Short mmCIF file of C-alpha atoms in Angstrom, two decimals:
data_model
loop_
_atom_site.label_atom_id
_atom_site.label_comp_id
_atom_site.label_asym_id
_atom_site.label_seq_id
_atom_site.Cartn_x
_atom_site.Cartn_y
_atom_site.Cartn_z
CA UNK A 6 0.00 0.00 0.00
CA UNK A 7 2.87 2.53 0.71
CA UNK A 8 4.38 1.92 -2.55
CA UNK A 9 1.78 2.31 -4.19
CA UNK A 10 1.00 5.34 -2.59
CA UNK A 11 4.41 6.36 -3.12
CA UNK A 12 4.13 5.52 -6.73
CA UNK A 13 1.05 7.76 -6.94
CA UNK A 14 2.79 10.68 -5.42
CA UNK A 15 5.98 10.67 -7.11
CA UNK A 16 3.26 10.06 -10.71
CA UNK A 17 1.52 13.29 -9.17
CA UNK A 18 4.43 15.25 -8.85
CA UNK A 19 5.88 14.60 -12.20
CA UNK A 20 2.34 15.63 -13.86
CA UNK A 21 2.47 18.55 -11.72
CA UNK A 22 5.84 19.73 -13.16
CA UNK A 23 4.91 18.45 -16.90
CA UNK A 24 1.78 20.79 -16.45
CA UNK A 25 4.24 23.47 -14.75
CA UNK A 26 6.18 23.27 -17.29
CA UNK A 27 3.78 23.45 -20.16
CA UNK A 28 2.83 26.65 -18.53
CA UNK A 29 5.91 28.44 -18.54
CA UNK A 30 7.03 27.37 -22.05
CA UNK A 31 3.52 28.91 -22.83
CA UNK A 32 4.02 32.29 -20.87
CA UNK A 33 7.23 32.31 -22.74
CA UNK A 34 6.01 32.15 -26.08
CA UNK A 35 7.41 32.47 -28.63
CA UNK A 36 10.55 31.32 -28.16
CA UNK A 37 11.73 31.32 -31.47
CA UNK A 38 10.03 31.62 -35.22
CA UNK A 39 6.32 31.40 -35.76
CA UNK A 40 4.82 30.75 -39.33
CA UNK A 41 1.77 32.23 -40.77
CA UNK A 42 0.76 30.14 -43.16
CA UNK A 43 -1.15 32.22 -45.95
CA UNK A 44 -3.47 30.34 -48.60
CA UNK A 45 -3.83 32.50 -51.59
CA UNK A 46 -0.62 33.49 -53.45
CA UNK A 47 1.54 36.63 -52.45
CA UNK A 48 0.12 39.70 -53.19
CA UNK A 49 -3.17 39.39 -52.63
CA UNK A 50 -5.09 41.21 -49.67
CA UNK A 51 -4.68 38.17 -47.52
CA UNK A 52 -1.06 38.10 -47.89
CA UNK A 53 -0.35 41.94 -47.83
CA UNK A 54 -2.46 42.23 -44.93
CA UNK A 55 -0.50 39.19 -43.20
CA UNK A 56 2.81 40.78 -43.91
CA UNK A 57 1.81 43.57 -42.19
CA UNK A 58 0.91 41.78 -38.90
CA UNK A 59 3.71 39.30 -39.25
CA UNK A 60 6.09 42.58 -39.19
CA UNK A 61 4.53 44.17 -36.13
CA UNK A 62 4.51 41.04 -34.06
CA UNK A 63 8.56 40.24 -34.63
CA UNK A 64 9.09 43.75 -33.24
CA UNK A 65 7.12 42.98 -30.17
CA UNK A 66 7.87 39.72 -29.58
CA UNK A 67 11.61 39.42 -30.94
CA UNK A 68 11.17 36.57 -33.04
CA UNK A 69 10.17 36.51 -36.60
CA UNK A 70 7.12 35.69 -37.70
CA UNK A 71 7.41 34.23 -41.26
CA UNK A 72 4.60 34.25 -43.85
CA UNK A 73 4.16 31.41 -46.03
CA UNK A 74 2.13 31.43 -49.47
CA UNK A 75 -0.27 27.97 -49.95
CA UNK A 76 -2.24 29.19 -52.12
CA UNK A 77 -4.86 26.99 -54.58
CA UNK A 78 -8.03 25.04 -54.05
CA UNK A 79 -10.17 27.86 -52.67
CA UNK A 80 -7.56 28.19 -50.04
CA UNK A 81 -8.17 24.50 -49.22
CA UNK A 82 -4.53 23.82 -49.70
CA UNK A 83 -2.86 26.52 -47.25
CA UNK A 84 -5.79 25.54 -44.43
CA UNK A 85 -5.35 21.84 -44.41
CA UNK A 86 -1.39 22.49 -43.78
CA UNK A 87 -2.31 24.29 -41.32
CA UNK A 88 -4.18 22.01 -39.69
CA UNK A 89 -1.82 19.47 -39.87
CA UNK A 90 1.10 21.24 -37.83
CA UNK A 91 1.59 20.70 -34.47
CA UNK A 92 -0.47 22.75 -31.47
CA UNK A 93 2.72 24.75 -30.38
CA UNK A 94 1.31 28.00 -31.03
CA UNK A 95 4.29 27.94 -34.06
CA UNK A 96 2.15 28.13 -37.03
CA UNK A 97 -1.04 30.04 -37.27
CA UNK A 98 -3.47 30.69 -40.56
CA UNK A 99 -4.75 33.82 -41.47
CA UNK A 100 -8.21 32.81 -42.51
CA UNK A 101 -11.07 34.28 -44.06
CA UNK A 102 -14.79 33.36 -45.17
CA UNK A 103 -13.83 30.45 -47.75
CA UNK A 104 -11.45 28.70 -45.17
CA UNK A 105 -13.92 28.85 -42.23
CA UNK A 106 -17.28 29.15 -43.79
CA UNK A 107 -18.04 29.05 -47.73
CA UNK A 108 -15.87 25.79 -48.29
CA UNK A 109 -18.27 23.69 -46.56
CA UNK A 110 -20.58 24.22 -48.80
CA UNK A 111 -19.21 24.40 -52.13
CA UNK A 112 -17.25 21.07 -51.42
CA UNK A 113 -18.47 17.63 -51.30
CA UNK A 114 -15.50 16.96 -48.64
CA UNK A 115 -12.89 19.26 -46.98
CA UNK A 116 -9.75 18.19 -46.63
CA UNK A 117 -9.60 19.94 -42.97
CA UNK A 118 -12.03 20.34 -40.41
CA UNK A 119 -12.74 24.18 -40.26
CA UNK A 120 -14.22 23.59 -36.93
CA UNK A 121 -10.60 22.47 -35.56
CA UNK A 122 -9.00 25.69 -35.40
CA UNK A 123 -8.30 27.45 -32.18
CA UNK A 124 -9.74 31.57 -32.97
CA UNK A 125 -7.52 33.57 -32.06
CA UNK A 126 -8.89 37.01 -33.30
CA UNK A 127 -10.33 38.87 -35.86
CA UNK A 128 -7.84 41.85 -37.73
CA UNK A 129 -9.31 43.40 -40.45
CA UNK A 130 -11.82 43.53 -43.53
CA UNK A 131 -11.66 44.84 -46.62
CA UNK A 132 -14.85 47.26 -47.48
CA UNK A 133 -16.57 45.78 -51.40
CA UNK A 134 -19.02 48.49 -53.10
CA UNK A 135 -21.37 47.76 -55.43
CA UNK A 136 -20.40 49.32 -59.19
CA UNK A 137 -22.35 50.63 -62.12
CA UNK A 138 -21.51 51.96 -65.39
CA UNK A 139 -22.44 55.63 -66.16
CA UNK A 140 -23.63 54.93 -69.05
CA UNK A 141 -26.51 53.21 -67.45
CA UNK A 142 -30.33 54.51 -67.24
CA UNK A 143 -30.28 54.76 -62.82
CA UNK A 144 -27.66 56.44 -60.79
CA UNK A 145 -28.58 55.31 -57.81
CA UNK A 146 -29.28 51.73 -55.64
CA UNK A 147 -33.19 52.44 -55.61
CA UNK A 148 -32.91 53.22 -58.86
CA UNK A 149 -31.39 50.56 -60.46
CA UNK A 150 -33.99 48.22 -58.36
CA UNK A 151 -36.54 49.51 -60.12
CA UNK A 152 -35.12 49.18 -63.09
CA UNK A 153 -34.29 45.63 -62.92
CA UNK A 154 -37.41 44.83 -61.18
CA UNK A 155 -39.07 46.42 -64.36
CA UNK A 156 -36.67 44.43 -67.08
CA UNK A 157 -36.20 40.94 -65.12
CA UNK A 158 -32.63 39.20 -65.27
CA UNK A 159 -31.53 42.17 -68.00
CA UNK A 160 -28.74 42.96 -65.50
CA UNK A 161 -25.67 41.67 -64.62
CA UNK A 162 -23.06 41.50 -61.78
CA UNK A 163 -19.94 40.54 -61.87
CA UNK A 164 -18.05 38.91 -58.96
CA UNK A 165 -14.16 37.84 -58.09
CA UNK A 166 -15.40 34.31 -58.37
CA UNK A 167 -18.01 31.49 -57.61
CA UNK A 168 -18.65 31.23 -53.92
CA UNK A 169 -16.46 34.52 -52.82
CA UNK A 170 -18.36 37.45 -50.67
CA UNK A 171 -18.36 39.65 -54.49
CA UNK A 172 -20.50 36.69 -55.44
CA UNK A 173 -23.01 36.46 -52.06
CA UNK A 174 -23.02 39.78 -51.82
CA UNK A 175 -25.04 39.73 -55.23
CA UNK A 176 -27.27 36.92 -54.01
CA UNK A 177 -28.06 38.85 -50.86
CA UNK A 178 -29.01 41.79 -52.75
CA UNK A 179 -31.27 39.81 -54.63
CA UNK A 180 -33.31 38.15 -52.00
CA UNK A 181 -33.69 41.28 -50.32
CA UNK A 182 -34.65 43.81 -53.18
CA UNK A 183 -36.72 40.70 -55.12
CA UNK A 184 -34.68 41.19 -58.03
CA UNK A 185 -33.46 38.83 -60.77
CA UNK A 186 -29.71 40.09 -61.78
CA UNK A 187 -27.64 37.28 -63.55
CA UNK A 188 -24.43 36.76 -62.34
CA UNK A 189 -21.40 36.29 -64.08
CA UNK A 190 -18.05 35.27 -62.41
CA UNK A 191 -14.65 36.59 -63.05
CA UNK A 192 -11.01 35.68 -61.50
CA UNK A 193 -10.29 39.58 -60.09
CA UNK A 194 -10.40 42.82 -60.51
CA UNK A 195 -8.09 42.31 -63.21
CA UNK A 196 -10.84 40.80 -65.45
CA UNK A 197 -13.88 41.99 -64.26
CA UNK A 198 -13.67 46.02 -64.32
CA UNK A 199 -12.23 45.96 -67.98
CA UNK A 200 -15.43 43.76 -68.47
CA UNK A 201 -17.24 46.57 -66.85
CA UNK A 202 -15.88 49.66 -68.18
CA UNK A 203 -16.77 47.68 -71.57
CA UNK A 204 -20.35 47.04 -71.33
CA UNK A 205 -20.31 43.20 -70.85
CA UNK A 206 -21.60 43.58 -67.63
CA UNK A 207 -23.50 45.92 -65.48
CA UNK A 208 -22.23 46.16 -62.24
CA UNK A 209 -19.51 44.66 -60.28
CA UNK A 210 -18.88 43.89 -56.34
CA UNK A 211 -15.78 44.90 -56.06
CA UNK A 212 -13.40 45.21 -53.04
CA UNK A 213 -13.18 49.44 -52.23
CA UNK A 214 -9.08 49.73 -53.01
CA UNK A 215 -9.42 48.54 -56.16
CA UNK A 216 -13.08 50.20 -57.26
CA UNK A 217 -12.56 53.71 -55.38
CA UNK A 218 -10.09 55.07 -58.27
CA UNK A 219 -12.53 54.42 -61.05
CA UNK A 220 -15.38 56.29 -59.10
CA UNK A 221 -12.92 59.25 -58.39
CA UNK A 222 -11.80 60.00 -62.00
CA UNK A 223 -15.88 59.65 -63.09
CA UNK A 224 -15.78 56.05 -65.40
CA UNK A 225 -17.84 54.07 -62.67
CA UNK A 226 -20.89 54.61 -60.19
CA UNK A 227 -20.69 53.62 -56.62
CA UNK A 228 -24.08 52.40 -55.90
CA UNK A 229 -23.47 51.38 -52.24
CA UNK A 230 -21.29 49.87 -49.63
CA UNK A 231 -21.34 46.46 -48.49
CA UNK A 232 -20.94 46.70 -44.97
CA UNK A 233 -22.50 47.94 -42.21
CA UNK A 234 -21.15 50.81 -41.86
CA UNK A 235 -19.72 53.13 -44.28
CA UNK A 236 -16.07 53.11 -45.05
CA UNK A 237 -13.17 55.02 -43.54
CA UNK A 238 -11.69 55.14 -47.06
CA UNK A 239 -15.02 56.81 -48.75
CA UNK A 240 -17.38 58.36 -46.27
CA UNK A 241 -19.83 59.45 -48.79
CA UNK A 242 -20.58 56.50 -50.14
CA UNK A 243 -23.82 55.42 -48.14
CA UNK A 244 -24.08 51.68 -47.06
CA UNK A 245 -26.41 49.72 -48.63
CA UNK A 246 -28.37 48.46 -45.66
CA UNK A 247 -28.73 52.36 -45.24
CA UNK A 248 -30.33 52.75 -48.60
CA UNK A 249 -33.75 50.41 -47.24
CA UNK A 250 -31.82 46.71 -46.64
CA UNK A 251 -31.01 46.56 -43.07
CA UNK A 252 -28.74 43.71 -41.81
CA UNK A 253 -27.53 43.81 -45.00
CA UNK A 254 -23.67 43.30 -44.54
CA UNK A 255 -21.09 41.04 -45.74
CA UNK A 256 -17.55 41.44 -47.28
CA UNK A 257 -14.10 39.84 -47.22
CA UNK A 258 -12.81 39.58 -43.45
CA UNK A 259 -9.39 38.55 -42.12
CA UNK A 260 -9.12 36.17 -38.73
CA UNK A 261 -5.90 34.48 -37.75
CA UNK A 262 -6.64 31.25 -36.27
CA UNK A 263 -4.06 28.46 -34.38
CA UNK A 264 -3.69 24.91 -34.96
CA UNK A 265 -5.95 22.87 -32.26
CA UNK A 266 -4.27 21.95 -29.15
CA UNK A 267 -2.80 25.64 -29.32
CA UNK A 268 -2.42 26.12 -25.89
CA UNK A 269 -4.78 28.80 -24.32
CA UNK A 270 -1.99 30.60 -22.60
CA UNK A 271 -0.91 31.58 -26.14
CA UNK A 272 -4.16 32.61 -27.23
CA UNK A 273 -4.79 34.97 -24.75
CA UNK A 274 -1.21 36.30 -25.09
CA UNK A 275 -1.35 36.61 -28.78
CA UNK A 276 -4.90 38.13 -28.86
CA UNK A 277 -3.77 40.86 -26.78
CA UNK A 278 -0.60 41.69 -28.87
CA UNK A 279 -3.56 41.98 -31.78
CA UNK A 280 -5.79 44.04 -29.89
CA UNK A 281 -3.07 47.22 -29.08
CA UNK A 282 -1.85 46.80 -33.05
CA UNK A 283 -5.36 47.38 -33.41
CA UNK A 284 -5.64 50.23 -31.25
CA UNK A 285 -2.17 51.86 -32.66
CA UNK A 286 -3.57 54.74 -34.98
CA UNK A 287 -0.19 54.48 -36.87
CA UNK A 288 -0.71 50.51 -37.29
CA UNK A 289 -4.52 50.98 -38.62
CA UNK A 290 -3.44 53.77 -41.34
CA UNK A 291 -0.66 50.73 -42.51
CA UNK A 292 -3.75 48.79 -43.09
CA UNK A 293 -5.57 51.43 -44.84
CA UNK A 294 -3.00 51.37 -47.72
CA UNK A 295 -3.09 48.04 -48.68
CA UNK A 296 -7.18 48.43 -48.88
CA UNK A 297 -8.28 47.07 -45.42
CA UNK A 298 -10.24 48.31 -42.18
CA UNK A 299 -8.90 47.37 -38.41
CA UNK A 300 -11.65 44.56 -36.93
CA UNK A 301 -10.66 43.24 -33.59
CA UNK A 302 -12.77 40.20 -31.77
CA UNK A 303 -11.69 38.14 -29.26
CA UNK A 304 -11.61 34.14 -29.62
CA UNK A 305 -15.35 33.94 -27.94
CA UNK A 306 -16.32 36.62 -30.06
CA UNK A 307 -14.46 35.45 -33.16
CA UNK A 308 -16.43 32.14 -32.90
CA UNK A 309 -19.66 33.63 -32.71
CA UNK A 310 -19.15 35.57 -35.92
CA UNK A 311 -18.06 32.11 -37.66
CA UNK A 312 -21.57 30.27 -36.32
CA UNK A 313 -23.58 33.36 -37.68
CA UNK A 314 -22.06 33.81 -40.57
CA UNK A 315 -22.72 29.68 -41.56
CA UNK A 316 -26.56 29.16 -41.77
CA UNK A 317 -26.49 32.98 -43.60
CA UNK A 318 -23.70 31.71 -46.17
CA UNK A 319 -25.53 27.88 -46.91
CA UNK A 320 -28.68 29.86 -47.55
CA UNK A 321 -27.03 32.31 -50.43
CA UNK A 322 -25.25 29.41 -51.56
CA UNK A 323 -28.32 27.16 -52.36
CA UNK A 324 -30.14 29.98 -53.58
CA UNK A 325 -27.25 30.84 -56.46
CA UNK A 326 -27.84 27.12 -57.49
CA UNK A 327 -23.80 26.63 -57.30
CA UNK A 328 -23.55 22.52 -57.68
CA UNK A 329 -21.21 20.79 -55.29
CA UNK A 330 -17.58 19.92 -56.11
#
C-alpha cells in the first residue's frame, strides 16, 4: 500500500511539473520563429495584410514571424497544412470566409475540419461596393432596383469568383430587393472592371481599393457599400443596408486562427498583442494602404461571428444554385 501510494505521489508530482512546465514554455512564447501560413498566393489582400501583422509582431515579440504562401483550391490547400502542424502555437493561418465558412458548402469533402482551429482574433476587412456603369439609365441603388425589377434578369453582376463574398453579396441583394440580376463570375479585378468599363456587364462587387479610383476620376458609379457601416476610405458613399436593406452586410474579413491543441496561454497572449496593433492609430493607417479596415474580436467573439455567418452563407449558396464539387 505505501508503494503504491508512493508511486502515486511521485506520478503526481511529475504531472504537476509536466503541467508546470507546459505553462511556462507557454508564458514564454514564442521562443523562437512562428509561421503564418497564408493560402492564396503573395500579393493578394490576404497576404499583404498578413505581412503587415507578421512585421509588427517580430518587433514585439523578438522573433520573426514568417509568412508562407499555400495558395490553390479555394484556399483548401494553405488551411489543411495548417491544420496538420503541431499545437505549439508555431504556425497560425490567417483565414477568411472560404477557409472557415463558404468551403463547406461548395465542397463535397474538406480536406480539414474548419471547426478544428483554435480563434484567435479577428484583424481586419476589406470594405466591397457595389459598381455601375455611367452609361446606365439609374444612378442610384433604388434606382437601379426599379429598373431591374421592371426588365427581369436584363442585368448583370460581376463577382471575383463562384462562392467569394463579391459573389453572395449579389445573391443577398437579390433576396432582399426581389430582383433577378444574372451573375457572371470573373477571377479579379483584373478581369472583371475591364469587363465593366466595356459594357459586358452591369455592375460589379468589387473590393473598395481597387473600385474607389474608377469612381474618383468619373468612369464608374458607386451604388453602395457592403458593410455595415460606411467606409473610412469613402465616407460618402452610403451603405447599402442604409439605402432600405437593413442587416444587410457582408464582405471579405481577415481572422488568424491556431492549430488545435494551441495552448490557451498563447491565445490569450497573442490576442492581446492583436488588440493594441489594433488600437495603434499608426498601425490601422498601414492597413488602410493596402485596402483594409482594423476589426478586432476576441476568440469567444471570433467564434460567434463564424456560427452566424454559416446558416447565412448555406442559404445564399443554395439559392445561387452553385452545384457541389
Amino acid at each position: 500500500m505505501f508503494i503504491r501510494s508512493l508511486q502515486a505521489g511521485v506520478a503526481g508530482v511529475v504531472l504537476l511539473f509536466a503541467s508546470l512546465a507546459g505553462a511556462q514554455s507557454a508564458v514564454d512564447w514564442p521562443t523562437h520563429a512562428v509561421k503564418i501560413i497564408v493560402p492564396f498566393q503573395a500579393g493578394a489582400a490576404t497576404d499583404l495584410i498578413s505581412r503587415q501583422f507578421g512585421q509588427a509582431l517580430a518587433k514585439e515579440y523578438g522573433q520573426p514571424f514568417i509568412i508562407e504562401n499555400r495558395p490553390g483550391a479555394a484556399a483548401m490547400i494553405g488551411s489543411d497544412a495548417a491544420s496538420r502542424a503541431p499545437g505549439d502555437g508555431y504556425t497560425l493561418l490567417m483565414t477568411g470566409p472560404a477557409s472557415m465558412v463558404t468551403n463547406r458548402f461548395l465542397y463535397k469533402k474538406l480536406s480539414y475540419d474548419p471547426d478544428a482551429f483554435e480563434k484567435v482574433s479577428l484583424v481586419a476587412f476589406t470594405p466591397n461596393i457595389l459598381l455601375s456603369s455611367p452609361s446606365l439609365p439609374f444612378k442610384t441603388l433604388a434606382e437601379m432596383v426599379e429598373y431591374a425589377k421592371a426588365n427581369p434578369g436584363k442585368l448583370t453582376y460581376a463577382s471575383f469568383g463562384t462562392g467569394t463574398t463579391s459573389h453572395l453579396a449579389g445573391e443577398m441583394l437579390k433576396l432582399l430587393a426581389k430582383i433577378d440580376i444574372v451573375h457572371v463570375p470573373y477571377k479579379g479585378a483584373s478581369e472583371a472592371i475591364p469587363a465593366l468599363l466595356g459594357g459586358q456587364v452591369s455592375m460589379y462587387f468589387d473590393t473598395i481599393m481597387t473600385g474607389l479610383p474608377f469612381v474618383k476620376n468619373g468612369k464608374l458609379r458607386a451604388l453602395g457599400v457592403s458593410n455595415s457601416k460606411r467606409s473610412e476610405m469613402a465616407p460618402e458613399i452610403p451603405t447599402i443596408a442604409e439605402q432600405g436593406y437593413p442587416g444587410f452586410d457582408i464582405a471579405p474579413w481577415y481572422g488568424i486562427v491556431a492549430t488545435k491543441g494551441t495552448p490557451p496561454e498563447v491565445v490569450v497572449k497573442l490576442n492581446a498583442s492583436i488588440e493594441r496593433l489594433l488600437k495603434d492609430p499608426a498601425f490601422r493607417e498601414k492597413l488602410v494602404h493596402t485596402g483594409a479596415e482594423a476589426l478586432f474580436a476576441n476568440p469567444v467573439d471570433f467564434a460567434a461571428m463564424v456560427k452566424t455567418e454559416i446558416p447565412r452563407t448555406e442559404k445564399l449558396v443554395q439559392q445561387s444554385g452553385v452545384i457541389l464539387q
